[in-house]
Coordinates of N, CA and C in Angstrom, one line a residue:
X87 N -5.1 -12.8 7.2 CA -5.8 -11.5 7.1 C -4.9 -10.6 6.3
X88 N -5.2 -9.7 5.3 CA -4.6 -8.9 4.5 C -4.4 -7.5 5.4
X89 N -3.2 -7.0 4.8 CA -2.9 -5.9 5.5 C -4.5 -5.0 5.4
X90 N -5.1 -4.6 4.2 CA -6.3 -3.6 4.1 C -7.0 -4.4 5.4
X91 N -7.7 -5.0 5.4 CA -7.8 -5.9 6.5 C -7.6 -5.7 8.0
X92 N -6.5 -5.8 8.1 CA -5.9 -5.6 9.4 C -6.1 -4.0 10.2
X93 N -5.6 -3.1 8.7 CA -5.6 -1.4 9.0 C -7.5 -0.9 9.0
X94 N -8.2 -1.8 8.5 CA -9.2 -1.5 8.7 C -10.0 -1.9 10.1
X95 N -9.7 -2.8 10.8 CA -10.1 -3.5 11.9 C -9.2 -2.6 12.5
X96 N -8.6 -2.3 12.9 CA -7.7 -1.2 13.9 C -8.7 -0.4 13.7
X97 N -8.8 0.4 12.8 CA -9.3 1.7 12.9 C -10.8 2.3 12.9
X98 N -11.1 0.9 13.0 CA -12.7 1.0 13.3 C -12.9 0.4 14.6
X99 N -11.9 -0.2 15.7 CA -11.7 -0.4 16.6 C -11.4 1.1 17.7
X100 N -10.4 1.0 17.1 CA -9.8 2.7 18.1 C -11.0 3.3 17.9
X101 N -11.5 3.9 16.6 CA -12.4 4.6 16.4 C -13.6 4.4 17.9
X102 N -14.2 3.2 17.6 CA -15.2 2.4 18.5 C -14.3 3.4 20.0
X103 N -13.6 3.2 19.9 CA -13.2 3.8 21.8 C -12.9 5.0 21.7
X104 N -13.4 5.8 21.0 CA -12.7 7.1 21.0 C -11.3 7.5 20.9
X105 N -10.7 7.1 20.4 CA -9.5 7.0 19.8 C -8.8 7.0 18.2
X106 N -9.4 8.8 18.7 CA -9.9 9.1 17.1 C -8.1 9.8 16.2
X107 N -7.6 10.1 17.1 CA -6.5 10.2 16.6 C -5.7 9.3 16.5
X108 N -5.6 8.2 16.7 CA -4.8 6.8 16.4 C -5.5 6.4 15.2
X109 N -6.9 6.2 15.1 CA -7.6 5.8 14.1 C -7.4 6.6 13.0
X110 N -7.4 7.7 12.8 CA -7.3 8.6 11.5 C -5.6 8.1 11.2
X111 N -4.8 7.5 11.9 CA -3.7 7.1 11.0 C -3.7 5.5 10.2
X112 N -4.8 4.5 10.8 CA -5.2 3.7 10.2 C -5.8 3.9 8.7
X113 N -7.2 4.8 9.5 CA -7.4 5.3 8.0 C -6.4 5.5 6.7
X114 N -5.3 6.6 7.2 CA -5.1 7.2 6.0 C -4.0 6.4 5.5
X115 N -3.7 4.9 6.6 CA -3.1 4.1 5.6 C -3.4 3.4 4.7
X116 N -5.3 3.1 5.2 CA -5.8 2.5 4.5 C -5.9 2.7 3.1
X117 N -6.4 4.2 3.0 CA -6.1 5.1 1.6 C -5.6 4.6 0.8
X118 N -4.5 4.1 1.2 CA -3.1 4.1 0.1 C -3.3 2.9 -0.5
X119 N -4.1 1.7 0.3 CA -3.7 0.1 -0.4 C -4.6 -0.1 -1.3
X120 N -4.4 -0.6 -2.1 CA -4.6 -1.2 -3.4 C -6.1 -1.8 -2.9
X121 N -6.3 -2.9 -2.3 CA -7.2 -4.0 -2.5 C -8.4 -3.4 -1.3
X122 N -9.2 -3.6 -1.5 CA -10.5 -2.8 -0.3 C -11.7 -3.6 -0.9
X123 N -12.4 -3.4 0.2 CA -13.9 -3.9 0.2 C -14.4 -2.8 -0.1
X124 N -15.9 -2.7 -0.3 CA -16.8 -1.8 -0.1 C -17.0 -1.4 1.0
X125 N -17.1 -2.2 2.2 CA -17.2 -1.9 3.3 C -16.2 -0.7 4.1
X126 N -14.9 -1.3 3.4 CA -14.0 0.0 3.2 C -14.0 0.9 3.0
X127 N -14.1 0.8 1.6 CA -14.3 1.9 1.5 C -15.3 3.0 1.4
X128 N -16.5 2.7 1.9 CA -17.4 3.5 2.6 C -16.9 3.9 4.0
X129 N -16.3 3.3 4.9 CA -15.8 3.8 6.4 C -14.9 5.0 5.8
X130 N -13.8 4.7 4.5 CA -13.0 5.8 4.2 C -13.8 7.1 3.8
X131 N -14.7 6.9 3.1 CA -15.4 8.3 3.3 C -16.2 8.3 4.1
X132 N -16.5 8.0 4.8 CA -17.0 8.0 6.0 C -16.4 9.0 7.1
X133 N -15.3 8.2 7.3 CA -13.8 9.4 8.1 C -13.4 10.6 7.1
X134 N -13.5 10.6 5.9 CA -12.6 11.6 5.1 C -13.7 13.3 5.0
X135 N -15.1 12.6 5.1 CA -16.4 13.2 5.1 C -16.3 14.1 6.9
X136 N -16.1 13.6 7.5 CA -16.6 13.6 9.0 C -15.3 14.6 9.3
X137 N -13.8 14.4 8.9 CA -12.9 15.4 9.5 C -13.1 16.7 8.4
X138 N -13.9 16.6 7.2 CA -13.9 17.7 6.9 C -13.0 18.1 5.5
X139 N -12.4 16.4 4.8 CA -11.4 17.0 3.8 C -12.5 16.1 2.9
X140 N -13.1 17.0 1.7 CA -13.6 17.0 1.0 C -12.9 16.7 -0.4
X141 N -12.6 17.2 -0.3 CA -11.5 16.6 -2.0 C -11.0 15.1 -1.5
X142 N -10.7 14.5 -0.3 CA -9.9 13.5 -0.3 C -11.4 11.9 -0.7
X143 N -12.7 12.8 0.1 CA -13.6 12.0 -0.3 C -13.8 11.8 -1.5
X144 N -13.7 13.1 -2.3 CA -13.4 12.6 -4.1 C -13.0 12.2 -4.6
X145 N -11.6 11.6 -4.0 CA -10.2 10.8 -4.7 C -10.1 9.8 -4.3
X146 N -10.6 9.4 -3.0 CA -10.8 8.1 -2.3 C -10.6 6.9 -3.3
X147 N -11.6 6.7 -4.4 CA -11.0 5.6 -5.5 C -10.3 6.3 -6.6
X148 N -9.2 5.6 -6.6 CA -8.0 5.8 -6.9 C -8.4 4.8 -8.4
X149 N -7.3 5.0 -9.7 CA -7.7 3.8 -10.6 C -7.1 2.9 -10.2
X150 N -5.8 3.0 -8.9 CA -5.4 2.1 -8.6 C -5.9 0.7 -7.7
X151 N -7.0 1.0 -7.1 CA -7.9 0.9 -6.0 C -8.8 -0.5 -6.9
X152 N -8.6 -1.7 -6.3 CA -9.6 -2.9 -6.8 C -10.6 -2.9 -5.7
X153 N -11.7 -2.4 -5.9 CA -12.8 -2.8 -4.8 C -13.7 -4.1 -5.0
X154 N -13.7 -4.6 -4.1 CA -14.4 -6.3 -4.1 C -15.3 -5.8 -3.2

C-alpha cells in the first residue's frame, strides 16, 4: 500500500469515528503527496470545503499532483 494510500485510509477512518481532529492531520498530509486518486482527491476537497479554507480547495491540485 502506498503512503497516499495509507494517509488516506486513516483519515477517512478517524474521520468515520469522529475523530475529526486526528483526521484533518491525515488530510493535510495527504495534500502534500504527489500520487492520488480521484477518490482522493475529492475527500481532499471534501475536508478542505467543509473546514472552511477555501483557497486551499483551489490549490488542492498542485502541477505537482499525478491524479490516477
Amino acid at each position: 500500500m502506498s503512503r497516499s494510500e495509507e494517509l488516506f485510509h486513516k483519515a477517512v477512518f478517524l474521520e468515520n469515528r469522529h475523530r475529526f481532529a486526528e483526521a484533518a492531520f491525515y488530510y493535510e498530509e495527504l495534500a502534500k503527496e504527489e500520487h492520488i486518486t480521484l477518490d482522493m482527491l475529492y475527500a481532499l476537497m471534501q475536508y478542505f470545503h467543509r473546514i472552511g479554507n477555501f483557497q486551499k480547495v483551489l490549490v488542492t491540485i498542485q502541477p505537482h499532483h499525478k491524479v490516477s
